[in-house]
Amino acid sequence: MLIVMKPEASAADIENVIRSVEALGYSGHTLEGSERTVIGVTGNKGSIDPAHFENLSGVADTVRVTQPYRLATSDPGDKYAVPVGNSFIGGGHFAMIAGPCALEDREQVFRTAKTVAESGAKFFRGGAFKPRTSPYAFQGLGIDGLKMLADVREEFDLNIITEALDEHGIDAVVEYGDCVQIGARNMQNFSLLRYAGQCGKPVLLKRGLSATLDELLLAAEYILSEGNPNVIFCERGIRTFASHARNTLDLSIVPAVQRMSHLPIIVDPSHGTGKNYMVPALSRAAVAVGADGLIIEVHPCPEDAMCDGAQALRPEQFLILSTEIERIRNTVSSPAAESADASR
Ligand code: PEP
Ligand code: MN
């Protein structure tokens, strides 16, 4: 940590800060600038709480040098491929994940899965436990839905990603699925994150509705610190003042995460926009920006969907989009594009 002193700080103020640093068992080193003094703190094993110093007389600011998220940002240069079922996400493996918002009945699930498999995607999504704003809205098929997902895996060789809302849900998803989705509303449910860290399956961690990058990384830290290295981040839009879309898809978090973390980050343009007509455009943009994958809602008949119909793609739209995504991926991962990236 660096403790930046005010220009008018006295020698006694500086002495007092150094004494406080030493009282915690660390060392303080003064760096005299032309206008102000900065005190560098060394000897700490983890990050230090700035509250120890920021109210001391003469202190202008504190700057953290040691990041609090050590596991999530251990080696950003060495990208990690998260194993999910019989495939991978990240580390050069692009993942297309698609399926309905909610599992509704066998016909809807299997019709959608057929399209997803036909597109060449390797991952199927679909919620059996739905986090609904209203307790009176459809809450999902529960275990019956998970059994359908297990059948989809058998029939189409698709890997299953599905949300759990609580500890019982995680146990159930572990039994029937390949990857546990922690939804935006649960991103800071810390006991659930710890449980997910012990579950033995990869975790798709969605960004909270108003979460910062720091908060997202720290949420992952809860899972990683329980011994589960398999976390995939997901940008799904955040709340802003904009009302033309359901959420504001923050694509800038993709390079921001990639700069700091070895873990993959995928994008959800369905919840990120809430609008069918925006999903293809934002999917293409997410791939161009370098996302490690996409998660897209598809429904055989969006007008009849029990949940999120306005943002669902029709099967034929999804198939067209899949082809476009493939073309963009081939362009952005060309050697020319890679050398342009490296020179930035
Ligand atoms: C979902 O993926 O169906 C979902 C509810 O997503 P989020 O948690 O991002 O709202
Ligand atoms: Mn949805």
XYZ file of C-alpha atoms and ligand atoms in Angstrom:
355
model
C 0.000 0.000 0.000
C 1.058 3.566 -0.653
C 0.003 6.276 1.789
C 0.002 9.671 0.094
C 0.470 12.612 2.476
C -1.054 16.064 1.969
C 1.407 18.763 0.794
C 0.961 20.533 4.125
C 1.535 17.390 6.252
C 4.040 18.038 9.033
C 7.056 15.921 9.978
C 5.075 14.845 13.061
C 2.175 13.650 10.841
C 4.587 11.556 8.771
C 6.208 10.162 11.913
C 2.780 9.296 13.320
C 1.763 7.402 10.139
C 4.998 5.413 10.189
C 4.379 4.509 13.837
C 0.877 3.272 12.913
C 2.318 1.178 10.077
C 4.897 -0.354 12.435
C 2.277 -1.002 15.108
C 0.612 -3.368 12.601
C 3.902 -5.241 12.148
C 4.784 -3.731 8.748
C 7.532 -1.360 7.621
C 7.041 2.198 6.334
C 9.388 3.778 3.783
C 9.196 7.487 3.036
C 9.571 8.737 -0.511
C 10.026 12.490 -0.587
C 8.516 14.153 -3.660
C 8.894 17.826 -4.572
C 5.405 18.592 -3.211
C 4.447 15.769 -0.949
C 5.672 12.657 0.795
C 4.484 9.142 0.024
C 4.897 6.301 2.518
C 5.320 2.840 1.045
C 4.161 -0.042 3.254
C 5.966 -3.371 2.968
C 6.011 -6.610 4.913
C 2.285 -7.317 4.566
C 1.165 -10.746 3.300
C -2.256 -9.702 2.025
C -3.994 -6.439 1.233
C -4.219 -3.885 4.067
C -7.418 -2.157 5.098
C -6.958 1.553 4.204
C -9.163 2.449 7.178
C -6.067 2.085 9.385
C -4.569 5.211 7.843
C -7.015 7.309 5.878
C -8.242 9.371 8.834
C -4.832 10.064 10.331
C -3.725 13.691 10.359
C -1.971 14.738 7.122
C -3.062 11.726 5.042
C -4.489 12.631 1.610
C -5.081 9.199 0.082
C -4.204 5.514 0.197
C -3.458 3.404 -2.871
C -3.698 -0.372 -2.744
C -0.864 -2.200 -4.434
C -1.725 -5.739 -3.333
C -5.093 -6.679 -4.821
C -7.537 -8.435 -2.505
C -8.459 -10.986 -5.183
C -5.369 -13.144 -5.438
C -6.758 -16.345 -6.894
C -8.926 -14.699 -9.548
C -6.002 -12.667 -10.816
C -3.100 -15.041 -10.235
C -1.776 -15.239 -13.804
C -3.717 -13.247 -16.397
C -1.185 -14.097 -19.132
C -1.819 -17.817 -18.880
C -5.444 -18.245 -19.902
C -7.237 -21.148 -18.266
C -9.577 -23.528 -20.046
C -12.393 -24.427 -17.653
C -13.505 -28.032 -18.188
C -17.286 -28.234 -18.554
C -18.714 -31.712 -19.218
C -16.867 -33.100 -22.229
C -15.646 -29.693 -23.426
C -13.936 -26.495 -22.280
C -14.700 -22.794 -21.928
C -11.835 -20.300 -22.173
C -8.134 -20.725 -22.848
C -8.824 -20.487 -26.576
C -12.055 -22.525 -26.466
C -14.952 -20.329 -27.537
C -18.287 -21.467 -26.067
C -21.698 -20.997 -27.598
C -24.296 -21.716 -24.920
C -27.951 -21.554 -25.904
C -31.386 -22.667 -24.825
C -34.590 -21.351 -23.325
C -34.773 -19.020 -20.355
C -36.987 -21.473 -18.490
C -37.597 -25.145 -19.140
C -41.350 -25.343 -19.760
C -42.196 -28.798 -21.077
C -40.517 -31.693 -22.853
C -41.484 -30.575 -26.321
C -40.177 -27.033 -25.868
C -36.947 -28.319 -24.337
C -36.253 -30.922 -27.007
C -37.192 -28.688 -29.952
C -34.797 -26.045 -28.682
C -32.050 -28.566 -27.953
C -32.327 -29.931 -31.495
C -31.668 -26.442 -32.896
C -28.785 -25.832 -30.505
C -27.140 -29.133 -31.442
C -27.708 -28.438 -35.147
C -25.895 -25.100 -34.805
C -22.758 -26.888 -33.653
C -22.941 -25.428 -30.134
C -21.695 -27.705 -27.361
C -23.606 -26.222 -24.415
C -27.289 -26.097 -23.542
C -28.810 -23.691 -21.020
C -32.280 -23.714 -19.453
C -33.545 -22.802 -16.015
C -35.306 -25.310 -13.794
C -35.148 -22.951 -10.805
C -36.059 -19.434 -11.902
C -35.264 -16.297 -9.894
C -38.463 -14.337 -10.575
C -39.159 -10.842 -9.343
C -42.705 -11.838 -8.398
C -43.379 -14.877 -6.214
C -46.548 -15.449 -8.281
C -44.670 -15.780 -11.577
C -43.660 -19.206 -12.968
C -40.831 -20.471 -10.767
C -39.591 -23.316 -12.984
C -40.116 -27.065 -13.204
C -37.561 -27.910 -10.503
C -36.208 -31.450 -10.484
C -38.504 -32.508 -13.356
C -36.778 -29.872 -15.466
C -33.330 -31.092 -14.466
C -34.281 -34.616 -15.521
C -35.209 -33.260 -18.954
C -31.790 -31.620 -19.135
C -30.102 -34.909 -18.310
C -32.068 -36.475 -21.193
C -30.988 -33.645 -23.497
C -27.380 -34.390 -22.629
C -27.889 -38.051 -23.518
C -29.742 -37.443 -26.730
C -27.784 -34.500 -28.195
C -24.398 -34.757 -26.490
C -24.790 -31.209 -25.163
C -23.208 -30.062 -21.899
C -25.721 -28.678 -19.436
C -25.501 -25.296 -17.708
C -28.341 -24.451 -15.362
C -29.008 -22.107 -12.474
C -29.185 -22.946 -8.789
C -30.839 -20.526 -6.377
C -29.823 -22.151 -3.111
C -27.772 -24.984 -1.602
C -30.401 -27.648 -2.392
C -30.455 -26.380 -5.962
C -26.683 -26.737 -6.213
C -26.882 -30.347 -5.002
C -29.544 -31.046 -7.630
C -27.649 -29.325 -10.459
C -24.512 -31.256 -9.527
C -26.515 -34.475 -9.852
C -28.056 -33.733 -13.265
C -26.001 -30.996 -14.941
C -22.422 -30.113 -15.890
C -22.109 -26.505 -14.696
C -23.800 -24.538 -11.917
C -25.031 -21.076 -12.892
C -25.053 -18.492 -10.114
C -27.413 -15.781 -11.289
C -26.986 -12.017 -11.131
C -29.205 -11.730 -8.061
C -27.057 -14.192 -6.142
C -23.639 -12.839 -7.123
C -23.118 -11.584 -3.589
C -24.848 -14.426 -1.757
C -21.592 -15.252 -0.041
C -22.625 -18.468 1.699
C -24.009 -19.769 -1.610
C -20.743 -18.862 -3.347
C -18.779 -20.788 -0.734
C -21.070 -23.775 -1.215
C -20.559 -23.542 -4.983
C -16.837 -23.558 -4.270
C -17.209 -26.966 -2.659
C -19.608 -28.530 -5.167
C -17.057 -30.102 -7.518
C -18.585 -28.663 -10.710
C -17.605 -25.565 -12.709
C -19.494 -22.397 -11.884
C -20.854 -19.805 -14.298
C -20.859 -16.608 -12.238
C -23.100 -13.857 -13.591
C -22.326 -10.233 -12.835
C -24.705 -8.671 -10.323
C -27.176 -6.036 -11.469
C -25.005 -3.222 -10.169
C -21.731 -4.977 -9.456
C -18.348 -3.388 -10.104
C -15.407 -5.298 -11.546
C -13.917 -5.479 -8.050
C -17.076 -6.996 -6.620
C -17.281 -9.530 -9.443
C -13.670 -10.618 -8.903
C -14.202 -10.868 -5.159
C -17.345 -12.955 -5.674
C -15.231 -15.371 -7.734
C -12.678 -15.329 -4.930
C -15.268 -16.891 -2.601
C -15.636 -19.839 -4.984
C -11.935 -20.176 -5.801
C -10.841 -19.970 -2.180
C -12.931 -23.046 -1.392
C -10.741 -25.035 -3.782
C -12.821 -24.824 -6.964
C -10.634 -23.360 -9.750
C -13.378 -23.575 -12.372
C -15.117 -20.224 -12.577
C -16.460 -18.598 -15.739
C -17.485 -14.938 -15.555
C -20.553 -13.680 -17.375
C -21.424 -10.100 -18.275
C -25.220 -9.835 -18.470
C -25.850 -6.100 -18.395
C -26.162 -3.699 -15.507
C -28.787 -1.201 -14.365
C -28.317 2.305 -15.713
C -30.601 5.266 -16.480
C -31.000 4.059 -20.083
C -34.515 2.825 -20.799
C -34.188 1.711 -24.417
C -32.934 -1.692 -23.265
C -33.654 -3.943 -20.272
C -30.069 -3.501 -19.037
C -26.929 -1.834 -20.361
C -24.537 -4.445 -21.704
C -21.096 -3.417 -20.496
C -18.731 -4.904 -23.047
C -15.820 -2.955 -21.598
C -15.693 -5.440 -18.742
C -14.519 -8.161 -21.151
C -11.030 -6.712 -21.807
C -10.965 -5.445 -18.199
C -11.427 -8.980 -16.832
C -9.062 -10.429 -19.410
C -6.365 -7.977 -18.414
C -6.595 -9.057 -14.783
C -7.669 -12.670 -14.777
C -6.762 -16.010 -16.307
C -10.430 -17.033 -16.082
C -12.782 -16.830 -19.070
C -15.524 -14.249 -19.481
C -18.586 -14.811 -21.640
C -21.396 -12.406 -22.564
C -25.172 -12.742 -22.247
C -26.715 -10.351 -24.806
C -30.209 -11.729 -24.051
C -30.489 -10.388 -20.495
C -28.061 -7.623 -21.423
C -30.568 -6.072 -23.825
C -33.931 -7.752 -23.197
C -34.824 -7.252 -26.857
C -34.874 -9.856 -29.597
C -33.785 -7.341 -32.239
C -30.705 -6.256 -30.267
C -29.402 -9.737 -29.461
C -27.679 -10.502 -32.815
C -25.936 -7.109 -32.959
C -24.651 -7.288 -29.390
C -23.628 -10.936 -29.831
C -21.493 -9.960 -32.795
C -20.020 -7.074 -30.824
C -19.212 -9.323 -27.853
C -17.300 -11.722 -30.064
C -15.421 -8.873 -31.741
C -14.475 -7.527 -28.316
C -12.895 -10.887 -27.478
C -15.442 -12.648 -25.254
C -14.722 -16.312 -24.530
C -18.289 -17.255 -25.329
C -21.939 -16.282 -25.550
C -25.014 -17.421 -23.661
C -28.162 -16.823 -25.672
C -31.839 -17.489 -25.024
C -33.684 -19.377 -27.757
C -37.340 -20.404 -27.786
C -39.290 -22.271 -30.469
C -42.154 -19.817 -30.072
C -41.090 -16.692 -28.131
C -44.674 -15.302 -28.099
C -45.717 -18.206 -25.874
C -42.650 -18.214 -23.600
C -43.383 -18.322 -19.870
C -40.350 -16.177 -19.160
C -38.263 -13.631 -21.122
C -40.028 -14.132 -24.468
C -39.166 -10.592 -25.621
C -35.459 -11.387 -25.716
C -35.589 -14.964 -27.025
C -34.333 -15.700 -30.525
C -36.367 -17.938 -32.801
C -34.546 -21.117 -33.855
C -33.970 -19.834 -37.392
C -32.570 -16.535 -36.054
C -30.219 -18.435 -33.789
C -28.930 -20.589 -36.638
C -28.187 -17.522 -38.758
C -26.473 -15.821 -35.827
C -24.332 -18.899 -35.150
C -22.992 -18.746 -38.702
C -22.230 -15.029 -38.377
C -20.458 -15.596 -35.064
C -18.285 -18.242 -36.648
C -17.286 -15.811 -39.396
C -16.463 -13.037 -36.922
C -14.443 -15.417 -34.767
C -12.386 -16.474 -37.732
C -11.685 -12.825 -38.497
C -10.856 -11.628 -34.989
C -8.660 -14.612 -34.202
C -6.682 -14.232 -37.440
C -2.891 -13.778 -37.023
C -3.248 -10.181 -38.300
C -5.808 -9.302 -35.617
C -3.693 -10.936 -32.921
C -0.595 -8.947 -33.829
C -2.675 -5.729 -33.866
C -3.895 -6.585 -30.332
C -0.404 -7.290 -29.110
C 0.909 -3.951 -30.372
C -1.698 -1.970 -28.364
C -30.999 -16.451 -16.662
O -29.902 -16.698 -17.164
O -32.055 -17.001 -17.019
C -31.090 -15.398 -15.642
C -32.101 -15.333 -14.794
O -30.044 -14.549 -15.704
P -29.603 -13.341 -14.728
O -29.256 -13.962 -13.424
O -28.431 -12.771 -15.465
O -30.767 -12.389 -14.648
Mn -34.001 -15.324 -18.844
